[in-house]
Amino acid sequence: MSGDLPTYLTTREMADLLRVKERKIYDLAAAGEVPHSRATGKLLFPREEVLAWIASASDAPAADAMRPPVVLGSHDPLLEWALRESGSGLAALFDGSLDGLDRFEAGEGIAAGLHVVQEEGWNTEVITRRFRYRPVVLVEWAWRSRGFIVAPGNPAGITRLADLAGRQVVRRQAKAGGQLLLERLVAEEGLTPPAATGPMARDEREAALAVLDGRAEVAFGLEASARQFKLDFVPVCEERFDLLVSRRDWFEPPFQAFVAFCGTPALREMAASLGGYRIEQLWRPHFNGG
């Protein structure tokens, strides 16, 4: 990491590194709590001393600490299948995009899947903000078709966001990428968010099952999940699903076994069978941390 930082950091760079406001950096310097220099008339922070200060003060796992072989974050049917079929030995703990990033940052896994909407595009803003100086890479997994999962024949006639009013809509956890996207789309159209009266689902499979068994009229979910349970699907948008991976663990045997499996025809065939996937840019990098 140190090789990618300047020899002396500015106040802004220090704030980015520590993920605090610049005012906090001035306070730390004034109190003599962080290594700094005023030799040029402005605050500068010597890289090596700062990194040593962080290492001595932090309770977080070291950047090169061993991580358990677990893939965290948002649930994706194709990813779940590939992890199982690859023989890599990698386990999965899927509980939402932001939950995965929190757990990844705490050292609880080697990778995290996410689909976090931003002003333009997907995922890079939150990753740059949280992992700019970390030894991680963000790579593309797939583009996925997301929309309304409804019962066969679409008896409720749901074709647009405004139609969700008064309906039993599957709820997702607050840290789920699908929930964040639905809230954003609803706000952009100036609509009232759907009432939180529908059943809770913690992954894409549970969301579709809630519609299948009649506990909900609609879920904002994946085309792949709708097809899996022979439900109808109304497309709304495409989203980019990425994987944040520890750079060290990328080159370890478990993840390399997973990468090798994903290069076989089996992955392409399963993506086509599930439906609603585009994987032409598999492993395309979108962010490379320090």
Coordinates of C-alpha atoms in Angstrom, one line a residue:
M1 CA 0.0 0.0 0.0
S2 CA 2.7 2.5 1.0
G3 CA 4.2 2.5 -2.5
D4 CA 1.0 3.9 -3.9
L5 CA 0.8 6.9 -1.5
P6 CA 2.8 10.1 -1.9
T7 CA 5.8 10.6 0.4
Y8 CA 3.9 13.4 2.1
L9 CA 0.1 13.4 2.3
T10 CA -2.1 16.5 2.2
T11 CA -4.9 17.1 4.7
R12 CA -7.4 15.9 2.1
E13 CA -5.4 12.7 1.4
M14 CA -5.2 12.1 5.2
A15 CA -8.9 12.6 5.5
D16 CA -9.5 10.1 2.7
L17 CA -7.2 7.6 4.2
L18 CA -8.8 7.7 7.6
R19 CA -12.3 8.2 6.2
V20 CA -13.0 11.3 8.4
K21 CA -13.7 14.9 7.7
E22 CA -10.7 17.3 7.1
R23 CA -11.7 19.2 10.3
K24 CA -10.8 16.1 12.3
I25 CA -7.4 15.9 10.7
Y26 CA -6.7 19.5 11.8
D27 CA -7.8 18.6 15.3
L28 CA -5.6 15.6 15.5
A29 CA -2.6 17.6 14.2
A30 CA -3.3 20.4 16.7
A31 CA -3.4 18.0 19.6
G32 CA -0.2 16.3 18.4
E33 CA -1.9 13.0 18.0
V34 CA -0.8 12.3 14.4
P35 CA 2.7 12.7 12.8
H36 CA 2.9 15.8 10.7
S37 CA 5.1 18.6 9.5
R38 CA 4.6 22.4 8.8
A39 CA 7.9 22.9 7.0
T40 CA 6.3 24.1 3.8
G41 CA 3.8 26.4 5.5
K42 CA 0.9 23.9 5.3
L43 CA 0.2 20.7 7.0
L44 CA 1.9 17.6 5.5
F45 CA 1.8 14.1 6.9
P46 CA 4.9 11.8 6.3
R47 CA 3.7 8.6 4.7
E48 CA 5.7 6.0 6.6
E49 CA 5.2 7.6 10.0
V50 CA 1.4 7.8 9.3
L51 CA 1.2 4.2 8.3
A52 CA 3.1 3.1 11.4
W53 CA 0.8 5.3 13.5
I54 CA -2.3 3.7 12.0
A55 CA -0.8 0.2 12.5
S56 CA -0.1 0.8 16.1
A57 CA -3.4 2.5 16.9
S58 CA -5.8 0.3 14.9
D59 CA -7.8 -2.6 16.3
A60 CA -8.8 -3.6 12.7
P61 CA -7.2 -6.6 11.0
A62 CA -3.9 -5.9 9.2
A63 CA -4.2 -5.5 5.5
D64 CA -2.3 -8.8 4.9
A65 CA -4.0 -10.8 7.7
M66 CA -5.4 -14.2 6.8
R67 CA -9.1 -14.1 5.9
P68 CA -11.5 -17.0 6.1
P69 CA -12.4 -18.5 2.7
V70 CA -15.8 -16.9 2.5
V71 CA -17.6 -14.8 -0.1
L72 CA -19.8 -12.1 1.5
G73 CA -22.3 -9.6 0.3
S74 CA -25.3 -9.6 -2.0
H75 CA -26.9 -12.9 -3.1
D76 CA -26.5 -13.8 -6.8
P77 CA -27.9 -17.1 -8.1
L78 CA -25.2 -17.6 -10.7
L79 CA -22.4 -16.7 -8.2
E80 CA -23.8 -19.1 -5.6
W81 CA -24.0 -21.9 -8.2
A82 CA -20.4 -21.3 -9.4
L83 CA -19.0 -21.2 -5.9
R84 CA -20.5 -24.6 -5.2
E85 CA -19.7 -26.2 -8.6
S86 CA -16.1 -24.9 -8.8
G87 CA -14.8 -27.2 -6.0
S88 CA -12.9 -24.2 -4.7
G89 CA -13.9 -24.8 -1.1
L90 CA -15.1 -21.2 -0.8
A91 CA -18.2 -20.7 1.4
A92 CA -20.8 -18.0 1.1
L93 CA -22.5 -15.7 3.5
F94 CA -25.0 -13.5 1.6
D95 CA -26.8 -10.8 3.6
G96 CA -26.8 -7.7 1.4
S97 CA -24.3 -5.5 -0.4
L98 CA -23.5 -3.1 2.4
D99 CA -23.4 -5.8 5.0
G100 CA -20.9 -7.6 2.9
L101 CA -18.7 -4.5 2.7
D102 CA -18.8 -4.1 6.5
R103 CA -17.9 -7.8 7.0
F104 CA -15.2 -7.6 4.4
E105 CA -13.6 -4.5 6.1
A106 CA -13.7 -6.5 9.4
G107 CA -11.7 -9.3 7.7
E108 CA -14.5 -11.8 7.7
G109 CA -14.1 -12.9 4.1
I110 CA -11.9 -12.8 1.0
A111 CA -14.5 -11.2 -1.3
A112 CA -17.9 -9.4 -1.3
G113 CA -20.5 -9.1 -4.0
L114 CA -22.4 -5.8 -4.5
H115 CA -24.7 -3.9 -6.7
V116 CA -24.8 -0.4 -5.2
V117 CA -26.4 2.3 -7.4
Q118 CA -24.7 5.7 -7.6
E119 CA -25.1 8.9 -9.5
E120 CA -23.6 7.4 -12.6
G121 CA -23.0 3.6 -12.8
W122 CA -22.5 1.2 -10.1
N123 CA -20.3 0.4 -7.0
T124 CA -17.2 2.4 -7.6
E125 CA -18.1 5.4 -5.5
V126 CA -18.6 3.4 -2.3
I127 CA -15.6 1.3 -2.9
T128 CA -13.3 4.3 -3.6
R129 CA -14.6 6.0 -0.5
R130 CA -14.1 3.0 1.8
F131 CA -11.1 1.1 0.2
R132 CA -9.1 3.7 -1.7
Y133 CA -5.9 2.8 0.1
R134 CA -6.5 -0.9 0.6
P135 CA -5.0 -3.8 -1.3
V136 CA -8.3 -4.7 -3.0
V137 CA -9.7 -5.0 -6.5
L138 CA -13.2 -4.5 -7.8
V139 CA -14.0 -6.7 -10.8
E140 CA -17.2 -7.2 -12.8
W141 CA -19.2 -10.3 -12.4
A142 CA -22.3 -9.8 -14.4
W143 CA -25.0 -7.5 -15.7
R144 CA -28.4 -8.6 -14.3
S145 CA -32.0 -7.9 -15.3
R146 CA -34.0 -6.6 -12.4
G147 CA -37.7 -5.8 -12.2
F148 CA -41.1 -7.0 -10.8
I149 CA -41.5 -10.6 -10.0
V150 CA -45.3 -11.4 -10.1
A151 CA -47.6 -14.4 -10.1
P152 CA -48.2 -16.1 -13.5
G153 CA -50.4 -13.9 -15.6
N154 CA -49.6 -10.8 -13.5
P155 CA -53.1 -10.7 -11.9
A156 CA -52.3 -7.5 -10.1
G157 CA -51.4 -5.8 -13.4
I158 CA -48.1 -4.4 -12.1
T159 CA -46.1 -2.8 -14.9
R160 CA -44.6 0.3 -13.3
L161 CA -43.4 1.7 -10.0
A162 CA -46.6 3.6 -9.4
D163 CA -48.5 0.3 -9.4
L164 CA -46.8 -0.8 -6.2
A165 CA -49.0 1.5 -4.1
G166 CA -51.2 -0.5 -1.9
R167 CA -49.7 -3.8 -2.9
Q168 CA -48.0 -6.5 -0.7
V169 CA -44.4 -5.9 -1.8
V170 CA -41.6 -8.1 -0.5
R171 CA -39.3 -6.1 1.8
R172 CA -35.5 -6.4 1.8
Q173 CA -33.0 -5.6 4.5
A174 CA -31.8 -2.0 4.7
K175 CA -28.3 -2.9 3.5
A176 CA -29.5 -4.8 0.5
G177 CA -28.5 -3.4 -2.9
G178 CA -32.0 -4.1 -4.3
Q179 CA -33.7 -2.2 -1.5
L180 CA -31.3 0.8 -2.1
L181 CA -32.1 0.8 -5.8
L182 CA -35.9 0.6 -5.3
E183 CA -35.8 3.5 -2.9
R184 CA -33.8 5.5 -5.4
L185 CA -36.1 4.8 -8.3
V186 CA -39.2 5.6 -6.3
A187 CA -37.6 8.9 -5.1
E188 CA -36.6 9.8 -8.7
E189 CA -40.3 9.5 -9.8
G190 CA -41.5 11.4 -6.8
L191 CA -43.6 8.5 -5.5
T192 CA -44.4 7.4 -2.0
P193 CA -42.3 4.4 -1.0
P194 CA -44.4 1.1 -0.8
A195 CA -45.8 0.5 2.7
A196 CA -43.6 -1.8 4.7
T197 CA -46.3 -4.5 5.1
G198 CA -45.0 -7.3 2.9
P199 CA -42.9 -10.2 4.1
M200 CA -39.1 -9.8 4.6
A201 CA -36.7 -11.7 2.3
R202 CA -33.0 -11.7 2.9
D203 CA -31.9 -13.0 -0.5
E204 CA -33.2 -13.2 -4.1
R205 CA -34.5 -16.7 -3.7
E206 CA -36.6 -15.8 -0.7
A207 CA -38.0 -12.8 -2.5
A208 CA -39.3 -14.9 -5.4
L209 CA -40.6 -17.6 -3.0
A210 CA -42.7 -15.0 -1.2
V211 CA -44.5 -14.4 -4.5
L212 CA -44.8 -18.0 -5.4
D213 CA -46.5 -19.0 -2.1
G214 CA -48.8 -16.0 -2.2
R215 CA -47.4 -14.1 0.8
A216 CA -46.7 -11.1 -1.5
E217 CA -48.0 -9.8 -4.8
V218 CA -44.7 -8.5 -6.1
A219 CA -41.0 -8.6 -5.4
F220 CA -38.4 -6.2 -6.9
G221 CA -36.0 -9.0 -7.9
L222 CA -34.0 -10.8 -10.6
E223 CA -35.3 -12.2 -13.8
A224 CA -33.2 -15.3 -13.0
S225 CA -35.2 -15.8 -9.8
A226 CA -38.5 -15.3 -11.5
R227 CA -37.7 -17.9 -14.2
Q228 CA -36.4 -20.4 -11.6
F229 CA -39.9 -20.5 -10.0
K230 CA -41.8 -20.1 -13.2
L231 CA -43.2 -16.7 -12.2
D232 CA -43.8 -13.8 -14.5
F233 CA -41.3 -10.9 -14.8
V234 CA -41.6 -7.3 -15.7
P235 CA -38.2 -5.8 -16.5
V236 CA -37.3 -2.4 -15.0
C237 CA -33.5 -2.0 -15.4
E238 CA -30.1 -3.7 -15.7
E239 CA -27.7 -3.5 -12.8
R240 CA -24.0 -4.3 -12.6
F241 CA -23.0 -6.9 -10.0
D242 CA -19.3 -6.7 -9.0
L243 CA -17.0 -8.6 -6.7
L244 CA -14.6 -6.8 -4.3
V245 CA -11.7 -9.2 -3.7
S246 CA -8.7 -9.0 -1.5
R247 CA -5.7 -8.7 -3.8
R248 CA -3.7 -11.3 -1.7
D249 CA -6.5 -13.8 -1.8
W250 CA -7.1 -13.4 -5.5
F251 CA -3.8 -15.3 -6.1
E252 CA -4.4 -18.0 -3.4
P253 CA -5.5 -21.5 -4.6
P254 CA -9.2 -21.3 -3.5
F255 CA -10.0 -18.2 -5.5
Q256 CA -7.8 -19.3 -8.4
A257 CA -9.8 -22.5 -8.6
F258 CA -12.9 -20.4 -8.7
V259 CA -11.5 -18.2 -11.5
A260 CA -10.4 -21.3 -13.5
F261 CA -13.9 -22.8 -13.2
C262 CA -15.5 -19.6 -14.4
G263 CA -13.4 -19.8 -17.6
T264 CA -15.2 -23.0 -18.6
P265 CA -18.2 -23.3 -20.8
A266 CA -20.3 -24.4 -17.8
L267 CA -20.6 -20.9 -16.5
R268 CA -21.8 -19.5 -19.8
E269 CA -24.3 -22.3 -20.1
M270 CA -25.7 -21.8 -16.7
A271 CA -26.0 -18.0 -17.2
A272 CA -28.0 -18.7 -20.3
S273 CA -30.1 -21.3 -18.6
L274 CA -30.9 -19.0 -15.6
G275 CA -31.7 -16.0 -17.9
G276 CA -31.3 -12.3 -17.3
Y277 CA -27.5 -12.3 -17.3
R278 CA -24.8 -10.8 -19.4
I279 CA -21.3 -12.0 -18.6
E280 CA -19.3 -10.8 -21.5
Q281 CA -17.1 -8.5 -19.3
L282 CA -16.4 -11.1 -16.6
W283 CA -13.4 -10.1 -14.5
R284 CA -13.2 -6.6 -16.0
P285 CA -11.5 -4.4 -13.4
H286 CA -13.4 -1.3 -12.2
F287 CA -11.2 -0.3 -9.2
N288 CA -7.7 -1.1 -8.0
G289 CA -6.9 0.0 -4.5
G290 CA -3.6 1.2 -3.0

